[in-house]
């Protein structure tokens, strides 16, 4: 009886070991199959090529190129829109009655002296009269005569009338211009020297 019980125990242990061994090999064989992950998805991918790592990297780069480019365009700032929103419009400022109500109320815009550009646009005169005509404001004739005299002196009208009254040969006219240039240069130098002498005398030299 003892021998039968011992043999039964041995057979049961052998069967138990065989069962455990088969299950362990199955689990090891099942877990030994390669599984790869692409990107953030946890799906198994099977590659037919020998170099599986190279195929995995290739698939990752292809997925990056396939992404839409709207995200990069949204991140960029439109500079034109920012400038238009930050800089106020001049037309709205000029047309606003709040800032220029005092000028309109007291008539400051009417008494303002127009610029030469505005005057030229309003006159529309060409030829010999352009640049030699002076407007009379508020019946102030003496001021207008002073402006005319200043224009005559600036444009050297008397000198040109004297020079152009007779015909002068071109060579002689060139010599005359050179002589006048030297005369103006000497006059400016003499005035500078006289100013230095008067300044030194004033300081006690």
CSV table of N, CA and C in Angstrom, one decimal, residues 54-187:
chain,number,residue,atom,x,y,z
A,54,UNK,N,13.6,51.2,-38.8
A,54,UNK,CA,13.6,52.2,-39.8
A,54,UNK,C,12.2,52.5,-40.4
A,55,UNK,N,11.4,51.4,-40.5
A,55,UNK,CA,10.1,51.6,-41.0
A,55,UNK,C,9.2,52.4,-40.0
A,56,UNK,N,9.5,52.2,-38.7
A,56,UNK,CA,8.8,52.9,-37.6
A,56,UNK,C,9.1,54.4,-37.7
A,57,UNK,N,10.4,54.7,-37.8
A,57,UNK,CA,10.8,56.1,-37.9
A,57,UNK,C,10.2,56.8,-39.2
A,58,UNK,N,10.2,56.0,-40.3
A,58,UNK,CA,9.7,56.6,-41.5
A,58,UNK,C,8.2,56.9,-41.4
A,59,UNK,N,7.4,56.0,-40.7
A,59,UNK,CA,6.0,56.3,-40.5
A,59,UNK,C,5.8,57.5,-39.6
A,60,UNK,N,6.6,57.7,-38.6
A,60,UNK,CA,6.5,58.8,-37.7
A,60,UNK,C,6.6,60.1,-38.5
A,61,UNK,N,7.7,60.2,-39.4
A,61,UNK,CA,7.9,61.4,-40.2
A,61,UNK,C,6.8,61.7,-41.2
A,62,UNK,N,6.3,60.6,-41.7
A,62,UNK,CA,5.2,60.8,-42.7
A,62,UNK,C,4.0,61.3,-42.0
A,63,UNK,N,3.7,60.9,-40.7
A,63,UNK,CA,2.6,61.4,-40.0
A,63,UNK,C,2.8,62.9,-39.7
A,64,UNK,N,4.0,63.3,-39.4
A,64,UNK,CA,4.3,64.7,-39.1
A,64,UNK,C,4.1,65.6,-40.3
A,65,UNK,N,4.5,65.1,-41.5
A,65,UNK,CA,4.3,65.9,-42.7
A,65,UNK,C,2.8,66.0,-43.1
A,66,UNK,N,2.0,65.0,-42.7
A,66,UNK,CA,0.6,65.0,-43.1
A,66,UNK,C,-0.2,65.9,-42.2
A,67,UNK,N,0.3,66.4,-41.1
A,67,UNK,CA,-0.5,67.3,-40.2
A,67,UNK,C,-0.8,68.6,-40.9
A,68,UNK,N,-2.0,69.2,-40.7
A,68,UNK,CA,-2.3,70.4,-41.3
A,68,UNK,C,-1.5,71.6,-40.7
A,69,UNK,N,-1.3,72.6,-41.6
A,69,UNK,CA,-0.4,73.7,-41.2
A,69,UNK,C,-1.2,74.9,-40.7
A,70,UNK,N,-2.4,74.7,-40.3
A,70,UNK,CA,-3.2,75.8,-39.7
A,70,UNK,C,-2.7,76.3,-38.4
A,71,UNK,N,-2.1,75.4,-37.6
A,71,UNK,CA,-1.6,75.7,-36.3
A,71,UNK,C,-0.5,76.8,-36.4
A,72,UNK,N,0.4,76.6,-37.4
A,72,UNK,CA,1.5,77.5,-37.5
A,72,UNK,C,1.1,78.9,-38.0
A,73,UNK,N,0.1,78.9,-38.9
A,73,UNK,CA,-0.4,80.1,-39.4
A,73,UNK,C,-1.2,80.9,-38.4
A,74,UNK,N,-1.8,80.2,-37.4
A,74,UNK,CA,-2.6,80.9,-36.4
A,74,UNK,C,-1.6,81.6,-35.4
A,75,UNK,N,-0.5,81.0,-35.2
A,75,UNK,CA,0.4,81.6,-34.2
A,75,UNK,C,1.1,82.9,-34.7
A,76,UNK,N,1.2,83.1,-36.0
A,76,UNK,CA,1.8,84.3,-36.5
A,76,UNK,C,0.9,85.5,-36.3
A,77,UNK,N,1.5,86.7,-36.1
A,77,UNK,CA,0.7,87.9,-35.9
A,77,UNK,C,0.6,88.7,-37.1
A,78,UNK,N,-0.5,89.3,-37.4
A,78,UNK,CA,-0.7,90.2,-38.5
A,78,UNK,C,-0.3,91.6,-38.1
A,79,UNK,N,0.8,92.1,-38.6
A,79,UNK,CA,1.4,93.4,-38.2
A,79,UNK,C,0.5,94.5,-38.7
A,80,UNK,N,0.0,94.3,-39.9
A,80,UNK,CA,-0.9,95.4,-40.5
A,80,UNK,C,-2.1,95.7,-39.7
A,81,UNK,N,-2.7,94.6,-39.2
A,81,UNK,CA,-3.9,94.8,-38.4
A,81,UNK,C,-3.6,95.5,-37.1
A,82,UNK,N,-2.4,95.1,-36.5
A,82,UNK,CA,-2.0,95.7,-35.2
A,82,UNK,C,-1.8,97.2,-35.4
A,83,UNK,N,-1.1,97.6,-36.5
A,83,UNK,CA,-0.8,99.0,-36.8
A,83,UNK,C,-2.1,99.8,-37.0
A,84,UNK,N,-3.0,99.2,-37.8
A,84,UNK,CA,-4.2,99.9,-38.1
A,84,UNK,C,-5.1,100.2,-36.8
A,85,UNK,N,-5.0,99.2,-35.9
A,85,UNK,CA,-5.8,99.3,-34.7
A,85,UNK,C,-5.1,100.3,-33.7
A,86,UNK,N,-3.8,100.3,-33.7
A,86,UNK,CA,-3.1,101.2,-32.7
A,86,UNK,C,-3.0,102.6,-33.1
A,87,UNK,N,-2.8,102.9,-34.4
A,87,UNK,CA,-2.7,104.3,-34.9
A,87,UNK,C,-4.0,104.8,-35.2
A,88,UNK,N,-4.4,106.0,-34.6
A,88,UNK,CA,-5.7,106.5,-34.9
A,88,UNK,C,-5.8,107.1,-36.3
A,89,UNK,N,-7.0,107.1,-36.9
A,89,UNK,CA,-7.2,107.7,-38.2
A,89,UNK,C,-7.2,109.2,-38.2
A,90,UNK,N,-6.5,109.8,-39.1
A,90,UNK,CA,-6.4,111.3,-39.1
A,90,UNK,C,-7.7,111.9,-39.5
A,91,UNK,N,-8.5,111.2,-40.4
A,91,UNK,CA,-9.8,111.8,-40.8
A,91,UNK,C,-10.8,111.9,-39.7
A,92,UNK,N,-10.8,110.9,-38.8
A,92,UNK,CA,-11.7,110.9,-37.7
A,92,UNK,C,-11.3,112.0,-36.7
A,93,UNK,N,-10.0,112.2,-36.5
A,93,UNK,CA,-9.5,113.2,-35.6
A,93,UNK,C,-9.8,114.6,-36.1
A,94,UNK,N,-9.6,114.8,-37.4
A,94,UNK,CA,-9.9,116.2,-38.0
A,94,UNK,C,-11.4,116.5,-38.0
A,95,UNK,N,-12.2,115.4,-38.3
A,95,UNK,CA,-13.6,115.6,-38.4
A,95,UNK,C,-14.3,115.7,-37.0
A,96,UNK,N,-13.6,115.3,-35.9
A,96,UNK,CA,-14.3,115.3,-34.6
A,96,UNK,C,-14.5,116.7,-34.2
A,97,UNK,N,-15.7,117.0,-33.7
A,97,UNK,CA,-16.1,118.4,-33.2
A,97,UNK,C,-15.6,118.7,-31.8
A,98,UNK,N,-15.2,117.7,-31.1
A,98,UNK,CA,-14.8,117.9,-29.7
A,98,UNK,C,-13.5,118.7,-29.6
A,99,UNK,N,-12.5,118.3,-30.4
A,99,UNK,CA,-11.2,118.9,-30.3
A,99,UNK,C,-11.0,120.2,-31.0
A,100,UNK,N,-11.9,120.4,-32.0
A,100,UNK,CA,-11.8,121.7,-32.8
A,100,UNK,C,-13.0,122.6,-32.6
A,101,UNK,N,-13.7,122.4,-31.6
A,101,UNK,CA,-14.9,123.2,-31.4
A,101,UNK,C,-14.5,124.6,-31.0
A,102,UNK,N,-13.4,124.8,-30.3
A,102,UNK,CA,-12.9,126.2,-29.9
A,102,UNK,C,-12.5,126.9,-31.1
A,103,UNK,N,-11.8,126.3,-32.1
A,103,UNK,CA,-11.3,127.0,-33.3
A,103,UNK,C,-12.5,127.4,-34.1
A,104,UNK,N,-13.5,126.6,-34.2
A,104,UNK,CA,-14.7,126.9,-35.0
A,104,UNK,C,-15.5,128.0,-34.2
A,105,UNK,N,-15.5,127.9,-32.9
A,105,UNK,CA,-16.4,128.9,-32.2
A,105,UNK,C,-15.8,130.3,-32.2
A,106,UNK,N,-14.5,130.4,-32.0
A,106,UNK,CA,-13.9,131.8,-32.0
A,106,UNK,C,-13.3,132.2,-33.3
A,107,UNK,N,-13.4,131.4,-34.4
A,107,UNK,CA,-12.9,131.8,-35.7
A,107,UNK,C,-11.4,131.8,-35.8
A,108,UNK,N,-10.7,130.9,-35.1
A,108,UNK,CA,-9.2,130.9,-35.3
A,108,UNK,C,-8.8,130.4,-36.6
A,109,UNK,N,-9.5,129.5,-37.2
A,109,UNK,CA,-9.2,129.0,-38.5
A,109,UNK,C,-9.3,130.1,-39.6
A,110,UNK,N,-10.2,131.0,-39.4
A,110,UNK,CA,-10.4,132.0,-40.4
A,110,UNK,C,-9.3,133.1,-40.4
A,111,UNK,N,-8.8,133.4,-39.2
A,111,UNK,CA,-7.7,134.3,-39.0
A,111,UNK,C,-6.3,133.7,-39.3
A,112,UNK,N,-6.2,132.4,-39.4
A,112,UNK,CA,-4.9,131.8,-39.6
A,112,UNK,C,-4.4,132.2,-41.0
A,113,UNK,N,-3.1,132.5,-41.1
A,113,UNK,CA,-2.5,132.8,-42.4
A,113,UNK,C,-2.2,131.5,-43.2
A,114,UNK,N,-2.7,131.5,-44.4
A,114,UNK,CA,-2.5,130.2,-45.2
A,114,UNK,C,-1.0,130.0,-45.5
A,115,UNK,N,-0.7,128.8,-45.7
A,115,UNK,CA,0.7,128.4,-46.1
A,115,UNK,C,0.9,128.7,-47.6
A,116,UNK,N,2.1,128.9,-48.1
A,116,UNK,CA,2.3,129.2,-49.5
A,116,UNK,C,1.8,128.1,-50.4
A,117,UNK,N,1.8,126.8,-49.9
A,117,UNK,CA,1.2,125.8,-50.8
A,117,UNK,C,-0.3,125.9,-51.0
A,118,UNK,N,-1.0,126.3,-49.9
A,118,UNK,CA,-2.4,126.6,-50.0
A,118,UNK,C,-2.7,127.8,-50.9
A,119,UNK,N,-1.9,128.8,-50.8
A,119,UNK,CA,-2.0,130.0,-51.6
A,119,UNK,C,-1.8,129.6,-53.1
A,120,UNK,N,-0.8,128.8,-53.4
A,120,UNK,CA,-0.5,128.4,-54.8
A,120,UNK,C,-1.6,127.6,-55.4
A,121,UNK,N,-2.3,126.8,-54.5
A,121,UNK,CA,-3.4,126.0,-55.0
A,121,UNK,C,-4.6,126.8,-55.3
A,122,UNK,N,-4.8,127.9,-54.6
A,122,UNK,CA,-6.0,128.7,-54.8
A,122,UNK,C,-5.7,129.7,-55.9
A,123,UNK,N,-4.5,130.2,-56.1
A,123,UNK,CA,-4.2,131.2,-57.1
A,123,UNK,C,-4.3,130.6,-58.5
A,124,UNK,N,-3.6,129.5,-58.8
A,124,UNK,CA,-3.5,128.8,-60.1
A,124,UNK,C,-3.0,129.8,-61.2
A,125,UNK,N,-2.0,130.5,-60.9
A,125,UNK,CA,-1.4,131.4,-61.8
A,125,UNK,C,0.0,130.8,-62.3
A,126,UNK,N,0.2,130.9,-63.6
A,126,UNK,CA,1.4,130.4,-64.2
A,126,UNK,C,2.1,131.5,-65.0
A,127,UNK,N,3.3,131.2,-65.5
A,127,UNK,CA,4.0,132.1,-66.4
A,127,UNK,C,4.8,133.1,-65.5
A,128,UNK,N,4.8,134.4,-66.0
A,128,UNK,CA,5.6,135.4,-65.4
A,128,UNK,C,5.0,135.9,-64.1
A,129,UNK,N,3.7,135.7,-63.9
A,129,UNK,CA,3.1,136.1,-62.6
A,129,UNK,C,3.3,135.2,-61.5
A,130,UNK,N,3.7,134.0,-61.8
A,130,UNK,CA,3.8,133.0,-60.7
A,130,UNK,C,5.0,133.3,-59.8
A,131,UNK,N,4.9,133.4,-58.5
A,131,UNK,CA,5.9,133.7,-57.6
A,131,UNK,C,6.2,135.2,-57.5
A,132,UNK,N,5.4,136.1,-58.2
A,132,UNK,CA,5.6,137.5,-58.0
A,132,UNK,C,4.3,138.2,-57.6
A,133,UNK,N,3.3,137.4,-57.3
A,133,UNK,CA,2.0,138.0,-56.9
A,133,UNK,C,1.8,137.8,-55.4
A,134,UNK,N,1.4,138.9,-54.8
A,134,UNK,CA,1.2,138.9,-53.3
A,134,UNK,C,-0.3,139.2,-53.0
A,135,UNK,N,-0.9,138.5,-52.1
A,135,UNK,CA,-2.3,138.7,-51.8
A,135,UNK,C,-2.3,139.8,-50.6
A,136,UNK,N,-3.4,140.6,-50.7
A,136,UNK,CA,-3.6,141.6,-49.7
A,136,UNK,C,-4.7,141.1,-48.7
A,137,UNK,N,-4.2,141.0,-47.4
A,137,UNK,CA,-5.1,140.5,-46.4
A,137,UNK,C,-5.6,141.6,-45.4
A,138,UNK,N,-6.9,141.7,-45.2
A,138,UNK,CA,-7.4,142.7,-44.3
A,138,UNK,C,-7.1,144.1,-44.7
A,139,UNK,N,-7.0,144.3,-46.0
A,139,UNK,CA,-6.7,145.7,-46.5
A,139,UNK,C,-5.4,146.3,-46.0
A,140,UNK,N,-4.4,145.4,-45.7
A,140,UNK,CA,-3.1,145.8,-45.2
A,140,UNK,C,-2.2,145.9,-46.4
A,141,UNK,N,-2.2,147.1,-47.1
A,141,UNK,CA,-1.5,147.4,-48.3
A,141,UNK,C,0.0,147.5,-48.0
A,142,UNK,N,0.4,148.2,-46.9
A,142,UNK,CA,1.8,148.4,-46.7
A,142,UNK,C,2.5,147.1,-46.5
A,143,UNK,N,1.9,146.1,-45.8
A,143,UNK,CA,2.6,144.8,-45.6
A,143,UNK,C,2.7,144.1,-47.0
A,144,UNK,N,1.7,144.2,-47.8
A,144,UNK,CA,1.8,143.6,-49.1
A,144,UNK,C,2.9,144.2,-50.0
A,145,UNK,N,3.1,145.6,-49.9
A,145,UNK,CA,4.2,146.2,-50.6
A,145,UNK,C,5.6,145.7,-50.1
A,146,UNK,N,5.7,145.5,-48.8
A,146,UNK,CA,6.9,145.0,-48.2
A,146,UNK,C,7.2,143.6,-48.7
A,147,UNK,N,6.2,142.8,-48.9
A,147,UNK,CA,6.4,141.4,-49.4
A,147,UNK,C,6.8,141.5,-50.9
A,148,UNK,N,6.3,142.4,-51.6
A,148,UNK,CA,6.7,142.6,-53.0
A,148,UNK,C,8.1,143.0,-53.1
A,149,UNK,N,8.5,143.9,-52.3
A,149,UNK,CA,9.9,144.4,-52.3
A,149,UNK,C,10.9,143.3,-51.9
A,150,UNK,N,10.5,142.4,-51.0
A,150,UNK,CA,11.3,141.3,-50.6
A,150,UNK,C,11.5,140.3,-51.7
A,151,UNK,N,10.4,140.1,-52.4
A,151,UNK,CA,10.4,139.1,-53.5
A,151,UNK,C,11.3,139.7,-54.6
A,152,UNK,N,11.3,141.0,-54.9
A,152,UNK,CA,12.1,141.6,-55.9
A,152,UNK,C,13.6,141.5,-55.6
A,153,UNK,N,13.9,141.7,-54.3
A,153,UNK,CA,15.3,141.6,-53.9
A,153,UNK,C,15.8,140.2,-53.9
A,154,UNK,N,15.0,139.2,-53.5
A,154,UNK,CA,15.4,137.8,-53.5
A,154,UNK,C,15.6,137.3,-55.0
A,155,UNK,N,14.7,137.7,-55.9
A,155,UNK,CA,14.8,137.2,-57.2
A,155,UNK,C,15.8,138.0,-58.1
A,156,UNK,N,16.3,139.1,-57.6
A,156,UNK,CA,17.3,140.0,-58.3
A,156,UNK,C,16.7,140.5,-59.6
A,157,UNK,N,15.5,141.0,-59.5
A,157,UNK,CA,14.9,141.5,-60.7
A,157,UNK,C,15.5,142.7,-61.3
A,158,UNK,N,15.9,143.7,-60.4
A,158,UNK,CA,16.6,144.9,-60.9
A,158,UNK,C,17.9,144.6,-61.6
A,159,UNK,N,18.7,143.7,-61.0
A,159,UNK,CA,20.0,143.3,-61.6
A,159,UNK,C,19.8,142.6,-62.9
A,160,UNK,N,18.8,141.7,-63.0
A,160,UNK,CA,18.6,141.0,-64.2
A,160,UNK,C,18.1,142.0,-65.3
A,161,UNK,N,17.3,143.0,-64.9
A,161,UNK,CA,16.8,144.0,-65.9
A,161,UNK,C,18.0,144.8,-66.4
A,162,UNK,N,19.0,145.1,-65.6
A,162,UNK,CA,20.1,145.9,-66.0
A,162,UNK,C,21.0,145.0,-66.9
A,163,UNK,N,21.2,143.7,-66.5
A,163,UNK,CA,22.1,142.9,-67.3
A,163,UNK,C,21.5,142.5,-68.6
A,164,UNK,N,20.3,142.3,-68.7
A,164,UNK,CA,19.6,141.8,-69.9
A,164,UNK,C,19.1,142.9,-70.8
A,165,UNK,N,19.4,144.1,-70.4
A,165,UNK,CA,19.0,145.3,-71.2
A,165,UNK,C,19.8,145.3,-72.5
A,166,UNK,N,21.0,144.9,-72.5
A,166,UNK,CA,21.9,144.9,-73.7
A,166,UNK,C,22.4,143.4,-73.9
A,167,UNK,N,22.8,143.2,-75.2
A,167,UNK,CA,23.3,141.9,-75.5
A,167,UNK,C,24.8,141.8,-75.1
A,168,UNK,N,25.1,140.7,-74.4
A,168,UNK,CA,26.5,140.4,-74.0
A,168,UNK,C,26.9,139.1,-74.6
A,169,UNK,N,28.1,139.1,-75.1
A,169,UNK,CA,28.7,137.9,-75.7
A,169,UNK,C,28.8,136.8,-74.6
A,170,UNK,N,28.7,135.5,-74.9
A,170,UNK,CA,28.7,134.4,-73.9
A,170,UNK,C,30.0,134.4,-73.1
A,171,UNK,N,31.2,134.6,-73.8
A,171,UNK,CA,32.4,134.6,-73.1
A,171,UNK,C,32.5,135.7,-72.1
A,172,UNK,N,32.1,136.9,-72.5
A,172,UNK,CA,32.1,138.1,-71.6
A,172,UNK,C,31.2,137.9,-70.4
A,173,UNK,N,30.0,137.2,-70.7
A,173,UNK,CA,29.1,137.0,-69.6
A,173,UNK,C,29.6,136.0,-68.6
A,174,UNK,N,30.4,135.0,-69.1
A,174,UNK,CA,31.0,134.1,-68.2
A,174,UNK,C,32.0,134.8,-67.3
A,175,UNK,N,32.8,135.6,-67.9
A,175,UNK,CA,33.8,136.4,-67.1
A,175,UNK,C,33.1,137.3,-66.1
A,176,UNK,N,32.0,137.9,-66.5
A,176,UNK,CA,31.3,138.7,-65.6
A,176,UNK,C,30.7,137.9,-64.4
A,177,UNK,N,30.2,136.8,-64.6
A,177,UNK,CA,29.7,135.9,-63.6
A,177,UNK,C,30.8,135.5,-62.6
A,178,UNK,N,32.0,135.2,-63.2
A,178,UNK,CA,33.1,134.8,-62.3
A,178,UNK,C,33.6,136.0,-61.5
A,179,UNK,N,33.6,137.2,-62.1
A,179,UNK,CA,34.0,138.4,-61.3
A,179,UNK,C,33.0,138.7,-60.2
A,180,UNK,N,31.8,138.5,-60.5
A,180,UNK,CA,30.8,138.7,-59.4
A,180,UNK,C,30.9,137.7,-58.3
A,181,UNK,N,31.2,136.5,-58.7
A,181,UNK,CA,31.4,135.4,-57.6
A,181,UNK,C,32.5,135.8,-56.7
A,182,UNK,N,33.7,136.2,-57.3
A,182,UNK,CA,34.8,136.6,-56.5
A,182,UNK,C,34.5,137.8,-55.6
A,183,UNK,N,33.7,138.7,-56.1
A,183,UNK,CA,33.3,139.9,-55.4
A,183,UNK,C,32.4,139.5,-54.1
A,184,UNK,N,31.5,138.6,-54.4
A,184,UNK,CA,30.6,138.2,-53.2
A,184,UNK,C,31.5,137.4,-52.2
A,185,UNK,N,32.4,136.6,-52.7
A,185,UNK,CA,33.3,135.9,-51.7
A,185,UNK,C,34.1,136.8,-50.9
A,186,UNK,N,34.7,137.8,-51.5
A,186,UNK,CA,35.5,138.8,-50.8
A,186,UNK,C,34.7,139.6,-49.8
A,187,UNK,N,33.5,139.9,-50.2
A,187,UNK,CA,32.6,140.7,-49.3
A,187,UNK,C,32.2,139.9,-48.1
